[in-house]
Coordinates of C-alpha atoms and ligand atoms in Angstrom, one line a residue:
X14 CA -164.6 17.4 20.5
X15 CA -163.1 14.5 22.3
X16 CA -165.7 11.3 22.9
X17 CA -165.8 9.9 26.6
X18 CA -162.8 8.0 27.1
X19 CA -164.7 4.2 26.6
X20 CA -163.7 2.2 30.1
X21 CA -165.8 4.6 32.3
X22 CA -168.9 6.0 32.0
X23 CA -169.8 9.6 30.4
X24 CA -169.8 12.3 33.3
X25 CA -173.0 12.8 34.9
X26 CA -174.2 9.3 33.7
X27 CA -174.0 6.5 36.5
X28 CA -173.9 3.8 33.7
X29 CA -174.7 0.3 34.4
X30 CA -172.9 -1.8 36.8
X31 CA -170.3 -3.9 34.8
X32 CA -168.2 -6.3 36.2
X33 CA -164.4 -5.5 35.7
X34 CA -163.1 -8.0 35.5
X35 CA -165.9 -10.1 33.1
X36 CA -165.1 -6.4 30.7
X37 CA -161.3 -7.4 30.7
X38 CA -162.0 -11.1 30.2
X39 CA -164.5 -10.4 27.3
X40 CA -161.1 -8.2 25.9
X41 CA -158.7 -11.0 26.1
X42 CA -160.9 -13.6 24.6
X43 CA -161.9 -11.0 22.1
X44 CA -158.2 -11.0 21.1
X45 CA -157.6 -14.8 21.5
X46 CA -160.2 -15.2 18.6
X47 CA -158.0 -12.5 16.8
X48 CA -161.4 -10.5 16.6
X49 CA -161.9 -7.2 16.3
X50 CA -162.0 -4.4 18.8
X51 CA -164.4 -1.8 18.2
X52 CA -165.2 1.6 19.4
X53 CA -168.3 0.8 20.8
X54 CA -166.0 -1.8 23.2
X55 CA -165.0 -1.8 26.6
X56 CA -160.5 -1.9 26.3
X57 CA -158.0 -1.5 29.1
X58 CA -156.6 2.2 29.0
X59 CA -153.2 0.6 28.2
X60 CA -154.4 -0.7 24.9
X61 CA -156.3 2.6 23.7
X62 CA -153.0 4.8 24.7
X63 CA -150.7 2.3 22.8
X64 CA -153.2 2.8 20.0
X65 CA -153.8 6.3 19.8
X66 CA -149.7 7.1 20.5
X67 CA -149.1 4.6 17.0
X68 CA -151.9 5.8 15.0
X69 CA -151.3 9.9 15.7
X70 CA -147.6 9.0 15.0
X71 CA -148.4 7.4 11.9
X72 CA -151.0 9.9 11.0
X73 CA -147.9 12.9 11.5
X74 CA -145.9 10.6 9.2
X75 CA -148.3 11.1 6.2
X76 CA -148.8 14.8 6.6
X77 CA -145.2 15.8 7.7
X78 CA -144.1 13.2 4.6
X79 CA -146.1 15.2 2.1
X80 CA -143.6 17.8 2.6
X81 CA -139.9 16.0 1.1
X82 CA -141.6 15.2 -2.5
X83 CA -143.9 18.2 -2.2
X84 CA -140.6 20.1 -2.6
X85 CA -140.6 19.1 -6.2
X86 CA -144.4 19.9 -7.4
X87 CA -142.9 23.2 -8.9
X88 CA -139.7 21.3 -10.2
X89 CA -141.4 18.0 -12.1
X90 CA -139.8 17.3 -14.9
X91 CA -143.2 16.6 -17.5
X92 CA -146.5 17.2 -17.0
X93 CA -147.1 13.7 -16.5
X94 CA -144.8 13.4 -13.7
X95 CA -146.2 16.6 -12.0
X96 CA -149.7 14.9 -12.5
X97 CA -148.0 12.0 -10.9
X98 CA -146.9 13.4 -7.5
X99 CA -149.6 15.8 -7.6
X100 CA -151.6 12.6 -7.1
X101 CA -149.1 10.6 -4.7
X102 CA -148.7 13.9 -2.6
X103 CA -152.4 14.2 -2.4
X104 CA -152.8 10.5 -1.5
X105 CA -150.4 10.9 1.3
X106 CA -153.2 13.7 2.8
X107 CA -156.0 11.4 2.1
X108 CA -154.0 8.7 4.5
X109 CA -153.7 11.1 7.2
X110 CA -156.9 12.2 7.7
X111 CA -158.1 8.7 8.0
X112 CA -155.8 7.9 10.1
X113 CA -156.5 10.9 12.7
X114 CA -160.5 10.0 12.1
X115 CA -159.6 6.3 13.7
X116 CA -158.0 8.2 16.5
X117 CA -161.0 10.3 17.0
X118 CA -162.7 6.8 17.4
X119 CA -160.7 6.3 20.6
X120 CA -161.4 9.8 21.9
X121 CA -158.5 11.4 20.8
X122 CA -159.0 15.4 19.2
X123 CA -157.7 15.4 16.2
X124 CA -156.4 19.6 16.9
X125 CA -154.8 18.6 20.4
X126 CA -152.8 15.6 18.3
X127 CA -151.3 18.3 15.4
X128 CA -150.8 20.8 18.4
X129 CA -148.8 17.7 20.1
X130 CA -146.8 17.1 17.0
X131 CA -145.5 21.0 16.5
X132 CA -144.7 21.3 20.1
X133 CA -142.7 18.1 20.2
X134 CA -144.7 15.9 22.1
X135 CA -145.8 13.4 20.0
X136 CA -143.3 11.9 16.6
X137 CA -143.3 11.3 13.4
X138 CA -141.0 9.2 11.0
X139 CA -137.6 9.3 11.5
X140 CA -137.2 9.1 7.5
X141 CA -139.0 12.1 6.8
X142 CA -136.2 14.6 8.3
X143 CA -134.2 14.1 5.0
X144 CA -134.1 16.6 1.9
X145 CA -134.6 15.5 -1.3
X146 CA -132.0 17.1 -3.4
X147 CA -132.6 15.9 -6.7
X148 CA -135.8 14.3 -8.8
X149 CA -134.3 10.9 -8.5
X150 CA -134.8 11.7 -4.7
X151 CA -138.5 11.4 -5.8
X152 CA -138.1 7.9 -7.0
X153 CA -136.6 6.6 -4.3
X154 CA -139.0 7.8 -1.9
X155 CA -141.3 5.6 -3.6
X156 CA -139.2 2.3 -4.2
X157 CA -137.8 2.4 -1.2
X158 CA -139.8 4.5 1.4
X159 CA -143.0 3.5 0.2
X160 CA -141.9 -0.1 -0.1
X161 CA -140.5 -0.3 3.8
X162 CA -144.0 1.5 4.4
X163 CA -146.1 -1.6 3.1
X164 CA -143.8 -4.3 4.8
X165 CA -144.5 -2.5 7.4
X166 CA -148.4 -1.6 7.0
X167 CA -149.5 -4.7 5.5
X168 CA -149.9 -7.0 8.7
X169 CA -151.7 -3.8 10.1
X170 CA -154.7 -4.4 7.9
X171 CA -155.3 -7.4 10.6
X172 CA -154.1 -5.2 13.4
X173 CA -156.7 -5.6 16.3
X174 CA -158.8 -2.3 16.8
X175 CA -161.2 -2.8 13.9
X176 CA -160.7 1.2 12.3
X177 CA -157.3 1.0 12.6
X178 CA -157.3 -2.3 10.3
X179 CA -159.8 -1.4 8.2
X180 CA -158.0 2.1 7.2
X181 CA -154.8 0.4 6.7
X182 CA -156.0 -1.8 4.1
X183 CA -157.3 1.3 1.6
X184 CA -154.0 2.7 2.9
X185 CA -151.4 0.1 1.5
X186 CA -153.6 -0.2 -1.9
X187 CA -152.3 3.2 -2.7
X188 CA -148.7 2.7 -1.1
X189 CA -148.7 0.0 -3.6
X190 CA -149.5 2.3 -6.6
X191 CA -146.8 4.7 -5.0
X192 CA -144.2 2.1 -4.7
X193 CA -145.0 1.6 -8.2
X194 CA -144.5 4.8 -9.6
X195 CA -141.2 5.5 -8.0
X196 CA -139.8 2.5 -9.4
X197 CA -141.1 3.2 -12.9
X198 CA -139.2 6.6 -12.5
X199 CA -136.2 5.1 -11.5
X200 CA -136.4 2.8 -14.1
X201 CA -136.8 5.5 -16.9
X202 CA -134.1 7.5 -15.3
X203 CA -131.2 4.4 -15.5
X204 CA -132.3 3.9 -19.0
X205 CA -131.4 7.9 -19.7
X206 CA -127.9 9.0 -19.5
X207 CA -124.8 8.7 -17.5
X208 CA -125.5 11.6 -15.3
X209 CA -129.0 10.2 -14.8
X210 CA -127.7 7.1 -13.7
X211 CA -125.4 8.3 -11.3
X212 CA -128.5 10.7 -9.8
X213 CA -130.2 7.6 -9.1
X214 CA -127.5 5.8 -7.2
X215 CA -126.6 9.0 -5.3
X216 CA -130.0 8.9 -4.2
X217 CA -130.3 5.1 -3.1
X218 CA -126.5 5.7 -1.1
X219 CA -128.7 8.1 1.0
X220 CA -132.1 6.6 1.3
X221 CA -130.8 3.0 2.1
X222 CA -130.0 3.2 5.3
X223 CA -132.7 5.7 6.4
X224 CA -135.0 3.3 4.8
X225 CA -134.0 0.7 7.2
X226 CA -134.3 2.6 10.6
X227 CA -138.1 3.5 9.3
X228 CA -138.7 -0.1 11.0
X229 CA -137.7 1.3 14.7
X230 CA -135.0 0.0 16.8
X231 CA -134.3 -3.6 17.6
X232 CA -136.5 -6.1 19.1
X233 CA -134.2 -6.1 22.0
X234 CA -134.2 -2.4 22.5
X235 CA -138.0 -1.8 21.2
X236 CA -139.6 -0.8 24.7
X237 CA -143.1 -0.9 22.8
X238 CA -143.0 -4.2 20.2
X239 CA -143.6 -7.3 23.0
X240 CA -146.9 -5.7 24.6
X241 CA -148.0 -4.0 21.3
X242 CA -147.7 -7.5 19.5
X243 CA -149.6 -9.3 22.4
X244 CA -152.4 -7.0 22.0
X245 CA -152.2 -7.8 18.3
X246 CA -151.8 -4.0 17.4
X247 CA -148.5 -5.0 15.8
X248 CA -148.1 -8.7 14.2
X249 CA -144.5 -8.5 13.9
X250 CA -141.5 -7.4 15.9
X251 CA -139.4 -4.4 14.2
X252 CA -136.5 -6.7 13.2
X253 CA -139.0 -8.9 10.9
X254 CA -140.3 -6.6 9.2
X255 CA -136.9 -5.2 8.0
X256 CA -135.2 -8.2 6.7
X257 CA -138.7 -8.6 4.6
X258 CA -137.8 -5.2 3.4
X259 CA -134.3 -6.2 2.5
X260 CA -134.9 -9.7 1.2
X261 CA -137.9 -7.6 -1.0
X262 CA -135.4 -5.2 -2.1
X263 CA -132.1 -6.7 -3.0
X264 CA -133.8 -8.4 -6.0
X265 CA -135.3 -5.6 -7.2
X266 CA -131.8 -3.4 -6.7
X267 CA -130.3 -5.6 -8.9
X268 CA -133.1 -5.1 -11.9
X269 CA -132.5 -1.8 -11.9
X270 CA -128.9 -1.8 -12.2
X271 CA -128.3 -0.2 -8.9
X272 CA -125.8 -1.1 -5.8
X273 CA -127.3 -0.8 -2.3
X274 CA -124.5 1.1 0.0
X275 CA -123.8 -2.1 2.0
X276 CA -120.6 -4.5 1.2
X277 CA -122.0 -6.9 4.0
X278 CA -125.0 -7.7 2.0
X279 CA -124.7 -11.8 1.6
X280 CA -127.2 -14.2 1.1
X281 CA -127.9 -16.5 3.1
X282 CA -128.0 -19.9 1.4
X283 CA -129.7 -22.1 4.6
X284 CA -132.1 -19.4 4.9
X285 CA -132.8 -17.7 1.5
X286 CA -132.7 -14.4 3.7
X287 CA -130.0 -11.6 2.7
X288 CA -127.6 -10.9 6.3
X289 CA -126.8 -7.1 5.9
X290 CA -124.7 -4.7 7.6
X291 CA -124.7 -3.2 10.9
X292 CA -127.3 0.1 11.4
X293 CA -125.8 3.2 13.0
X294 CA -128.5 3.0 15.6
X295 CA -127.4 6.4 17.0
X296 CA -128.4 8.3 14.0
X297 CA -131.8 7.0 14.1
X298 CA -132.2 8.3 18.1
X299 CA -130.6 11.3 16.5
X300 CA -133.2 11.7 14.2
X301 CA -136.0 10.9 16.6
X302 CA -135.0 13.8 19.3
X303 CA -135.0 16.3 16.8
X304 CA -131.6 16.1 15.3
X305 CA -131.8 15.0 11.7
X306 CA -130.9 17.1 8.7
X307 CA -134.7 18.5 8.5
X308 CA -136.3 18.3 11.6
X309 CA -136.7 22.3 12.0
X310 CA -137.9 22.9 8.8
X311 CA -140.5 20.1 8.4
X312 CA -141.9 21.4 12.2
X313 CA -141.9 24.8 11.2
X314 CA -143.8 24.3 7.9
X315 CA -146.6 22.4 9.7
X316 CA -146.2 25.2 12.4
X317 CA -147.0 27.7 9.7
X318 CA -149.8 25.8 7.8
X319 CA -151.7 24.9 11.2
X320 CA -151.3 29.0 12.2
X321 CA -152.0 30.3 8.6
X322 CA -154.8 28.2 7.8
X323 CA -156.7 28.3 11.0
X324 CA -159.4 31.0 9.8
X325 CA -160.5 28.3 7.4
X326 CA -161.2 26.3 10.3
X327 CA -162.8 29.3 12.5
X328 CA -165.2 29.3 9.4
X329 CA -165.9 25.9 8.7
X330 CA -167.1 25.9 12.6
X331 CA -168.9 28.8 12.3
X332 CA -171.0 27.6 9.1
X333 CA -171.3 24.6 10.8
X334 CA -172.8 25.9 14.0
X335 CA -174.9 28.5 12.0
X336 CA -176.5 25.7 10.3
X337 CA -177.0 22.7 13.0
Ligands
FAQ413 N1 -139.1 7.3 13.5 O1 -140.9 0.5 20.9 P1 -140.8 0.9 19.5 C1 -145.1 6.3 5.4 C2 -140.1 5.5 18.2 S1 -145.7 6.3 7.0 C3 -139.5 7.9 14.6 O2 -140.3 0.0 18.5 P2 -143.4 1.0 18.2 C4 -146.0 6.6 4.3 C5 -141.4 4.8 18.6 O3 -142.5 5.6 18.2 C6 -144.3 5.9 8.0 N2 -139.8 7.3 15.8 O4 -142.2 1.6 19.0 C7 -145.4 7.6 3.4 C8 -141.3 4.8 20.1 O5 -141.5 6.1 20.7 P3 -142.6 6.4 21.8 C9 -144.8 5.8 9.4 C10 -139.6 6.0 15.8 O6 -144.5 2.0 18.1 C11 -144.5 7.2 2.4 C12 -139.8 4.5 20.3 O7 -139.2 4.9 19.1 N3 -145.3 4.5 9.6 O8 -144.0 6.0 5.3 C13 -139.2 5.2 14.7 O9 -143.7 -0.4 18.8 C14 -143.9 8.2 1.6 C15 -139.5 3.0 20.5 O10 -139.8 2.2 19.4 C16 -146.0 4.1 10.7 O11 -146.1 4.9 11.6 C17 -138.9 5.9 13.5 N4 -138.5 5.3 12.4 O12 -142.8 0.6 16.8 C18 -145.8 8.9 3.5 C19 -146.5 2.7 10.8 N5 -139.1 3.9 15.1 O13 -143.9 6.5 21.1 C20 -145.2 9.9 2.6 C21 -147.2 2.4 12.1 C22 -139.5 3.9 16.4 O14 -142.5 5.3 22.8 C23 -144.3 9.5 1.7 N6 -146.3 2.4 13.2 N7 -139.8 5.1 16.8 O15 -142.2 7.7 22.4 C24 -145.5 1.3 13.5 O16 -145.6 0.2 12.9 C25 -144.7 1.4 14.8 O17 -145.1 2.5 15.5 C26 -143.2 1.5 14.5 C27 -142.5 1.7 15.9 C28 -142.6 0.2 13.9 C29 -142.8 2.7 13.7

């Protein structure tokens, strides 16, 4: 059930008179002390939309990103590996559901958010509309999809509504543990054979550059970043973040044995920051409108499970309500 939305009173209840404009200076100074906001505070509608449209979108990302290295829980090479992504698959659930609980905190419901995802209205990561073709696929999820998630996720631990942060920061100890493990795969797998080896770089040719539109479109063409940083819901613009991503990554490529798909790759002596090539921006707006190699499929799954499974909620409700 949706809370009352938190800058006017509950219906029915007159509330007590509050000045408007001390409620939006008490907000800004809140901010200026890079404070937390908390549910229990008056914030502009502006701010809670921007916050329930980033967190719904991230919390889609999880779930709908269960479903490319879910693929291979049937196909896991060992045990130990099927243990592995049994775990990582299951963490990616776990992230979700907090996630939608700290949009339920802003008076979002959590049912209206999934039916907004299946029927197109709200997104979901661009990088999730690929297919994972082979186990090294698996891997490099988790070097390089898990790694772009924490450059990403890790200034959100100080983002400025208060559940938002404090989700993200049990969030990236995991993404940590998954970035981990896919590089320990990958690792084992270019120690293995020739054929092995050449999986892994097949892989990395087609996770690279997805990898890098994950971070959204340029500063100059992000319409959300300036406002969104202001607020303090985002500490970085979209461009940052990525060349942390690449100046994280092309050390680590080069450990492994593997060559990132890019020939403009240079470092940048002055800087110590690596300059890379130029992103085909149009696949990534592509990929957002529907477009990308998966985009049906991973839609119609959650379609499915949301329509198959919703008995289970019926009678969760019910034993709830029975028992109240
Ligand atoms: N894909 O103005 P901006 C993960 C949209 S979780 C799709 O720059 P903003 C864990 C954007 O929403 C991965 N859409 O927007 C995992 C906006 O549309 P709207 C998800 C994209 O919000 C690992 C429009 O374009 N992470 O990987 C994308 O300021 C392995 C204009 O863009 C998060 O959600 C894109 N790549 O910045 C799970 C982190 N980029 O809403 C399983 C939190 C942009 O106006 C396996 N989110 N758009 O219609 C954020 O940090 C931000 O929302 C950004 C976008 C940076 C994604």
């Amino acid at each position: 059930m949706s809370a009352p939305a938190l800058d006017r009173p509950a219906a029915g209840s007159p509330g007590p008179a509050v000045d408007p404009a001390a409620l939006q200076q008490q907000f800004e100074a809140t901010i200026a002390a890079d404070h937390r906001i908390e549910p229990r505070d008056w914030m502009p509608e502006g701010y809670r939309k921007t916050l329930v449209r980033q967190i719904a979108q991230h919390a889609h990302s999880e779930i709908i990103g269960m479903q490319p290295e879910g693929d291979w829980l049937l196909a896991a090479p060992s045990l130990r590996r099927k243990a592995v992504l049994l775990a990582k698959v299951q963490d990616e659930a776990g992230h979700g559901m907090y996630l939608y609980s700290a949009a339920e905190t802003l008076g979002a419901d959590r049912a209206d958010l999934t039916d907004k995802l299946i029927e197109r209205r709200q997104k979901y990561s661009s990088i999730f509309n690929y297919p994972t073709l082979t186990y090294a696929d698996v891997g490099v999820i988790g070097w390089l999809v898990d790694g772009a998630a924490i450059c990403n996720q890790v200034p959100l631990c100080r983002s400025s509504y208060g559940p938002y942060a404090r989700a993200m920061i049990r969030i990236c100890k995991e993404e940590s543990f998954h970035q981990r493990q896919g590089y320990e795969l990958l690792m084992t797998m270019m120690r293995g054979t020739d054929e092995q080896r050449a999986m892994v770089q097949d892989a990395v040719d087609r996770w690279w550059w997805p990898s890098l539109m994950m971070f959204g479109p340029p500063d100059d063409e992000s319409p959300n970043s300036a406002q969104s940083m202001a607020w303090g819901i985002k500490r970085h613009g979209n461009d940052e973040l990525r060349q942390r991503f690449v100046d994280m990554t092309v050390p680590q490529a080069k450990v492994l044995g593997v060559t990132l798909p890019d020939p403009d790759l240079t470092l940048d002596e002055a800087t110590g920051r690596w300059r890379f090539g130029a992103i085909d921006w149009s696949e990534l707006q592509r990929v957002i409108s529907g477009d990308g190699p998966c985009n049906a499929e991973r839609i119609a799954r959650r379609r499915a499970a949301r329509d198959d499974n919703a008995w289970v909620t019926e009678a969760a409700t019910a034993y709830a309500a029975k028992h109240a």
